[in-house]
Amino acid sequence: MQYDYVVIGAGMGGLSVANFLAKYGKKVLVLEKHSIPGGLVTSFARRGVHFDLGILGLYELDEGQTIPQFLEFWGASQVPTRPLRGNLKCFIDGTEFDIEAGKVRESLLEQFPKNRDDVNRVLDIMHAINKEMHSGKEAPEPPYDMTLFQLVKFGMNAMRQRPMFMKYGNKDARRVLDSLTTCDELKTAVYSKAPYPMVFMAFAYQWSVYGESRYPVAGMQAIPDAAVESLRNQGGELKLNAEVAEILIGNGRACGVRTTDGSVYRGAVISNVSPQFTYEWIPDTVAAKARMKAAIARRRIFEPAAALFMALDESRYSLGDLESISIVSTRDYRMTTGEYRPDTAPICINVYPGIEGDEFRPLVAIIPISYEYHNFWETEAGRKRGQSYRALKQEVEATLLHRIEQHLGTGFTNALVHHELSTPLTFERYTYSKNGSFMGWSITQRDYGKFLRQRTDIDDLYLVGQWVFPGFGVAGVMASGYYLAKEILKSDGVDLKKDFAKFFA
Ligand SMILES: Cc1cc2nc3c(=O)[nH]c(=O)nc-3n(C[C@H](O)[C@H](O)[C@H](O)COP(=O)(O)OP(=O)(O)OC[C@H]3O[C@@H](n4cnc5c(N)ncnc54)[C@H](O)[C@@H]3O)c2cc1C
């Protein structure tokens, strides 16, 4: 079957580029190995409770933000959402700290009375960084597309227009927090929002949008579902349960794919899958393959997580108006994910609003434990999930539940009607996101901003999603679809940026 573009993967990156191309009359096919679209934005049900994979809320679902704008441009139905305004509870080495939504500063000042100046300094800097990040009127261009002159001008403008971002935002959060306060509990409280080594900007963003995020009334799955609806309305196709096993190359160009059942779909190829997997599907006879693999071999990947999905019977235990509970230690702040063990790793429990009709409340605890943990979770080099893998998973789950119980009481664990652990290997197996990463490449100071290009060394083979510009996050990967479509459509004389601006003028 002949298409203009065959997209591998119906993650939000793949669905985005497919929608933009379909809107401009391209014949597009999206192939998805899973039985539902969305990749890391899918939901699943257990005992009648709907769980999302871990995203609690998205600021970018708000009116006028990326997600509703893109959906509108594609002609999709809007996704009804509700605001998230819950409070946070943070246990630091057993001591409880509470943060009220909309009153972060007041809550921290009250609980860190000896460090009032530090609290104000940290929050002022975060606020300034966030303001600078949102000050641009237009989406930035991919830096690798700029000429040397544009790049120098961009750098000079950044120094002038985004001084706080340049001074603090793109530096490692630990380094920045060390320079702003000596209070370990305060640093840990800030760090507890997402306890991963990242640039400070990531924390500034998360704290600034806390209390401003929205959650789809029907759960996160509503976002990919809306994108699939518009894709079909625009003439595009989606095939589920279709796993690509090979990228076909003819005359040096990508010209189609072969799926595991032997079907062939012809067209230029766009992969929404991590490059480490995508490149393996290129035949060894293609000279560029070794070069492309070598170019990414040493890049560091964002550390993954184990996720503990729990369904809570609220008639037996109530979490009140909590949105999140973290169980952390001042020690976390100096550790890497590779050093965490189930009995030491931070535990961040997201309390979901739940969707109408569900009897129990869905909770998802995110626990940073590495892909390599305990000999790749007892799967060794072959990554074979057998008895030892299952036994280790059970042991880890019991340790985590015990730690949660120590903080929330036996009443909590007794009120759980279901619990189930996924490991980084589970995330990898479902999405082929390398090592189970849910953010693409590492975003530490050393790694942040080194974007992979969407064009590859092979003609007509492109990448889209969290591994390419502008990187991770639902809005980020949808934007990567926009940038790739803009580049592709240029040769047809389409100025997507102009059309997009005109549409919303
Ligand atoms: C716990 C957690 C918390 C997060 N928190 C946030 C947050 O707060 N805010 C935010 O914006 N983002 C968050 N994210 C990140 C966000 O979900 C991802 O960055 C984004 O969804 C990645 O999208 P993608 O399109 O790049 O890739 P993916 O979603 O990984 O999609 C890839 C798709 O390709 C398919 N596929 C793979 N191999 C094949 C094949 N051979 N053939 C066919 N199909 C294939 C997969 O099944 C999948 O559907 C979080 C993610 C997780 C898991």
PDB file of C-alpha atoms in Angstrom, residues 89-236:
ATOM      1  CA  LYS A  89       2.066  16.699  51.635  1.00  0.00           C
ATOM      2  CA  CYS A  90       5.762  16.091  51.891  1.00  0.00           C
ATOM      3  CA  PHE A  91       7.379  13.765  54.438  1.00  0.00           C
ATOM      4  CA  ILE A  92      11.052  14.673  54.764  1.00  0.00           C
ATOM      5  CA  ASP A  93      12.852  12.063  56.875  1.00  0.00           C
ATOM      6  CA  GLY A  94       9.506  11.459  58.573  1.00  0.00           C
ATOM      7  CA  THR A  95       8.710  15.121  59.336  1.00  0.00           C
ATOM      8  CA  GLU A  96       5.537  16.376  57.675  1.00  0.00           C
ATOM      9  CA  PHE A  97       5.394  19.551  55.560  1.00  0.00           C
ATOM     10  CA  ASP A  98       2.177  20.772  53.957  1.00  0.00           C
ATOM     11  CA  ILE A  99       1.841  23.033  50.967  1.00  0.00           C
ATOM     12  CA  GLU A 100      -1.457  24.587  50.055  1.00  0.00           C
ATOM     13  CA  ALA A 101      -2.361  25.037  46.389  1.00  0.00           C
ATOM     14  CA  GLY A 102      -2.163  28.708  45.401  1.00  0.00           C
ATOM     15  CA  LYS A 103      -0.253  29.471  48.610  1.00  0.00           C
ATOM     16  CA  VAL A 104       3.165  27.945  48.032  1.00  0.00           C
ATOM     17  CA  ARG A 105       5.050  30.955  49.366  1.00  0.00           C
ATOM     18  CA  GLU A 106       2.881  31.354  52.449  1.00  0.00           C
ATOM     19  CA  SER A 107       3.088  27.626  53.217  1.00  0.00           C
ATOM     20  CA  LEU A 108       6.867  27.511  52.906  1.00  0.00           C
ATOM     21  CA  LEU A 109       7.370  30.740  54.888  1.00  0.00           C
ATOM     22  CA  GLU A 110       5.251  29.349  57.676  1.00  0.00           C
ATOM     23  CA  GLN A 111       7.100  26.050  57.793  1.00  0.00           C
ATOM     24  CA  PHE A 112      10.613  27.409  57.334  1.00  0.00           C
ATOM     25  CA  PRO A 113      10.478  30.439  59.678  1.00  0.00           C
ATOM     26  CA  LYS A 114      14.256  30.514  60.086  1.00  0.00           C
ATOM     27  CA  ASN A 115      14.805  30.563  56.327  1.00  0.00           C
ATOM     28  CA  ARG A 116      12.329  33.178  55.213  1.00  0.00           C
ATOM     29  CA  ASP A 117      14.856  35.028  53.048  1.00  0.00           C
ATOM     30  CA  ASP A 118      15.892  31.799  51.365  1.00  0.00           C
ATOM     31  CA  VAL A 119      12.273  30.852  50.633  1.00  0.00           C
ATOM     32  CA  ASN A 120      11.638  34.257  49.071  1.00  0.00           C
ATOM     33  CA  ARG A 121      14.861  34.126  47.071  1.00  0.00           C
ATOM     34  CA  VAL A 122      14.179  30.639  45.660  1.00  0.00           C
ATOM     35  CA  LEU A 123      10.582  31.468  44.728  1.00  0.00           C
ATOM     36  CA  ASP A 124      11.430  34.886  43.277  1.00  0.00           C
ATOM     37  CA  ILE A 125      14.060  33.352  41.021  1.00  0.00           C
ATOM     38  CA  MET A 126      11.703  30.566  39.945  1.00  0.00           C
ATOM     39  CA  HIS A 127       8.999  33.096  39.203  1.00  0.00           C
ATOM     40  CA  ALA A 128      11.393  35.244  37.154  1.00  0.00           C
ATOM     41  CA  ILE A 129      12.646  32.245  35.159  1.00  0.00           C
ATOM     42  CA  ASN A 130       9.128  31.149  34.383  1.00  0.00           C
ATOM     43  CA  LYS A 131       8.099  34.626  33.328  1.00  0.00           C
ATOM     44  CA  GLU A 132      11.087  34.810  31.000  1.00  0.00           C
ATOM     45  CA  MET A 133      10.315  31.370  29.551  1.00  0.00           C
ATOM     46  CA  HIS A 134       6.807  32.535  28.642  1.00  0.00           C
ATOM     47  CA  SER A 135       7.809  35.985  27.439  1.00  0.00           C
ATOM     48  CA  GLY A 136       8.485  34.997  23.790  1.00  0.00           C
ATOM     49  CA  LYS A 137       5.615  35.857  21.483  1.00  0.00           C
ATOM     50  CA  GLU A 138       6.490  33.120  19.001  1.00  0.00           C
ATOM     51  CA  ALA A 139       7.612  29.537  19.202  1.00  0.00           C
ATOM     52  CA  PRO A 140      11.426  29.388  19.002  1.00  0.00           C
ATOM     53  CA  GLU A 141      13.033  27.947  15.909  1.00  0.00           C
ATOM     54  CA  PRO A 142      15.107  24.773  16.230  1.00  0.00           C
ATOM     55  CA  PRO A 143      18.626  26.040  17.046  1.00  0.00           C
ATOM     56  CA  TYR A 144      20.234  23.697  14.511  1.00  0.00           C
ATOM     57  CA  ASP A 145      18.252  25.399  11.730  1.00  0.00           C
ATOM     58  CA  MET A 146      19.798  28.782  12.533  1.00  0.00           C
ATOM     59  CA  THR A 147      22.667  30.246  10.595  1.00  0.00           C
ATOM     60  CA  LEU A 148      25.757  31.197  12.591  1.00  0.00           C
ATOM     61  CA  PHE A 149      24.640  34.833  12.500  1.00  0.00           C
ATOM     62  CA  GLN A 150      21.139  33.928  13.797  1.00  0.00           C
ATOM     63  CA  LEU A 151      22.678  31.770  16.492  1.00  0.00           C
ATOM     64  CA  VAL A 152      24.949  34.549  17.759  1.00  0.00           C
ATOM     65  CA  LYS A 153      22.011  36.978  17.710  1.00  0.00           C
ATOM     66  CA  PHE A 154      19.874  34.423  19.557  1.00  0.00           C
ATOM     67  CA  GLY A 155      22.570  34.003  22.232  1.00  0.00           C
ATOM     68  CA  MET A 156      22.939  37.760  22.693  1.00  0.00           C
ATOM     69  CA  ASN A 157      19.175  38.248  22.910  1.00  0.00           C
ATOM     70  CA  ALA A 158      18.917  35.431  25.421  1.00  0.00           C
ATOM     71  CA  MET A 159      21.492  37.097  27.677  1.00  0.00           C
ATOM     72  CA  ARG A 160      19.527  40.351  27.478  1.00  0.00           C
ATOM     73  CA  GLN A 161      15.933  39.081  27.517  1.00  0.00           C
ATOM     74  CA  ARG A 162      16.296  35.990  29.716  1.00  0.00           C
ATOM     75  CA  PRO A 163      18.997  36.862  32.252  1.00  0.00           C
ATOM     76  CA  MET A 164      17.587  34.737  35.090  1.00  0.00           C
ATOM     77  CA  PHE A 165      17.154  31.750  32.816  1.00  0.00           C
ATOM     78  CA  MET A 166      20.753  32.074  31.660  1.00  0.00           C
ATOM     79  CA  LYS A 167      22.051  32.548  35.196  1.00  0.00           C
ATOM     80  CA  TYR A 168      20.008  29.862  36.970  1.00  0.00           C
ATOM     81  CA  GLY A 169      17.484  28.145  34.681  1.00  0.00           C
ATOM     82  CA  ASN A 170      19.902  26.139  32.564  1.00  0.00           C
ATOM     83  CA  LYS A 171      22.134  25.125  35.506  1.00  0.00           C
ATOM     84  CA  ASP A 172      21.814  21.939  37.542  1.00  0.00           C
ATOM     85  CA  ALA A 173      19.077  22.399  40.152  1.00  0.00           C
ATOM     86  CA  ARG A 174      21.234  21.004  42.942  1.00  0.00           C
ATOM     87  CA  ARG A 175      23.964  23.515  42.227  1.00  0.00           C
ATOM     88  CA  VAL A 176      21.480  26.382  42.126  1.00  0.00           C
ATOM     89  CA  LEU A 177      19.688  25.357  45.324  1.00  0.00           C
ATOM     90  CA  ASP A 178      23.049  24.942  47.105  1.00  0.00           C
ATOM     91  CA  SER A 179      23.849  28.521  46.164  1.00  0.00           C
ATOM     92  CA  LEU A 180      20.492  29.832  47.454  1.00  0.00           C
ATOM     93  CA  THR A 181      20.100  28.134  50.823  1.00  0.00           C
ATOM     94  CA  THR A 182      21.906  25.965  53.338  1.00  0.00           C
ATOM     95  CA  CYS A 183      18.646  24.517  54.663  1.00  0.00           C
ATOM     96  CA  ASP A 184      18.574  20.851  53.583  1.00  0.00           C
ATOM     97  CA  GLU A 185      14.852  20.450  54.305  1.00  0.00           C
ATOM     98  CA  LEU A 186      13.965  23.444  52.145  1.00  0.00           C
ATOM     99  CA  LYS A 187      16.107  22.164  49.256  1.00  0.00           C
ATOM    100  CA  THR A 188      14.496  18.744  49.637  1.00  0.00           C
ATOM    101  CA  ALA A 189      10.984  20.197  49.706  1.00  0.00           C
ATOM    102  CA  VAL A 190      11.694  21.975  46.402  1.00  0.00           C
ATOM    103  CA  TYR A 191      13.379  18.881  44.966  1.00  0.00           C
ATOM    104  CA  SER A 192      10.508  16.601  46.021  1.00  0.00           C
ATOM    105  CA  LYS A 193       8.318  17.873  43.166  1.00  0.00           C
ATOM    106  CA  ALA A 194      10.297  15.668  40.746  1.00  0.00           C
ATOM    107  CA  PRO A 195      13.343  14.108  42.424  1.00  0.00           C
ATOM    108  CA  TYR A 196      15.538  13.678  39.363  1.00  0.00           C
ATOM    109  CA  PRO A 197      18.809  15.392  38.493  1.00  0.00           C
ATOM    110  CA  MET A 198      17.607  18.136  36.135  1.00  0.00           C
ATOM    111  CA  VAL A 199      18.262  21.754  35.237  1.00  0.00           C
ATOM    112  CA  PHE A 200      16.672  24.260  37.625  1.00  0.00           C
ATOM    113  CA  MET A 201      14.276  25.475  34.930  1.00  0.00           C
ATOM    114  CA  ALA A 202      12.388  22.153  35.197  1.00  0.00           C
ATOM    115  CA  PHE A 203      11.676  22.840  38.881  1.00  0.00           C
ATOM    116  CA  ALA A 204      10.874  26.500  38.260  1.00  0.00           C
ATOM    117  CA  TYR A 205       8.317  25.403  35.687  1.00  0.00           C
ATOM    118  CA  GLN A 206       6.731  22.687  37.809  1.00  0.00           C
ATOM    119  CA  TRP A 207       6.393  24.884  40.881  1.00  0.00           C
ATOM    120  CA  SER A 208       5.053  27.800  38.856  1.00  0.00           C
ATOM    121  CA  VAL A 209       2.315  25.769  37.185  1.00  0.00           C
ATOM    122  CA  TYR A 210       1.401  23.907  40.385  1.00  0.00           C
ATOM    123  CA  GLY A 211      -2.255  24.771  41.066  1.00  0.00           C
ATOM    124  CA  GLU A 212      -2.752  25.877  37.420  1.00  0.00           C
ATOM    125  CA  SER A 213      -2.842  22.488  35.719  1.00  0.00           C
ATOM    126  CA  ARG A 214      -5.843  20.784  34.211  1.00  0.00           C
ATOM    127  CA  TYR A 215      -6.936  17.168  33.935  1.00  0.00           C
ATOM    128  CA  PRO A 216      -9.147  15.753  31.160  1.00  0.00           C
ATOM    129  CA  VAL A 217     -12.573  14.887  32.571  1.00  0.00           C
ATOM    130  CA  ALA A 218     -12.383  11.502  30.796  1.00  0.00           C
ATOM    131  CA  GLY A 219      -8.732  10.864  31.743  1.00  0.00           C
ATOM    132  CA  MET A 220      -5.514  11.388  29.757  1.00  0.00           C
ATOM    133  CA  GLN A 221      -6.567   8.950  27.032  1.00  0.00           C
ATOM    134  CA  ALA A 222      -8.970  11.651  25.841  1.00  0.00           C
ATOM    135  CA  ILE A 223      -6.024  13.593  24.353  1.00  0.00           C
ATOM    136  CA  PRO A 224      -4.754  10.920  21.912  1.00  0.00           C
ATOM    137  CA  ASP A 225      -8.357   9.900  21.218  1.00  0.00           C
ATOM    138  CA  ALA A 226      -9.166  13.449  20.073  1.00  0.00           C
ATOM    139  CA  ALA A 227      -6.036  13.487  17.882  1.00  0.00           C
ATOM    140  CA  VAL A 228      -7.018  10.174  16.278  1.00  0.00           C
ATOM    141  CA  GLU A 229     -10.510  11.479  15.555  1.00  0.00           C
ATOM    142  CA  SER A 230      -9.141  14.537  13.726  1.00  0.00           C
ATOM    143  CA  LEU A 231      -6.571  12.424  11.883  1.00  0.00           C
ATOM    144  CA  ARG A 232      -9.353  10.227  10.502  1.00  0.00           C
ATOM    145  CA  ASN A 233     -11.558  13.233   9.686  1.00  0.00           C
ATOM    146  CA  GLN A 234      -8.698  14.654   7.660  1.00  0.00           C
ATOM    147  CA  GLY A 235      -8.280  11.436   5.673  1.00  0.00           C
ATOM    148  CA  GLY A 236      -5.393   9.945   7.664  1.00  0.00           C
TER     149      GLY A 236
END
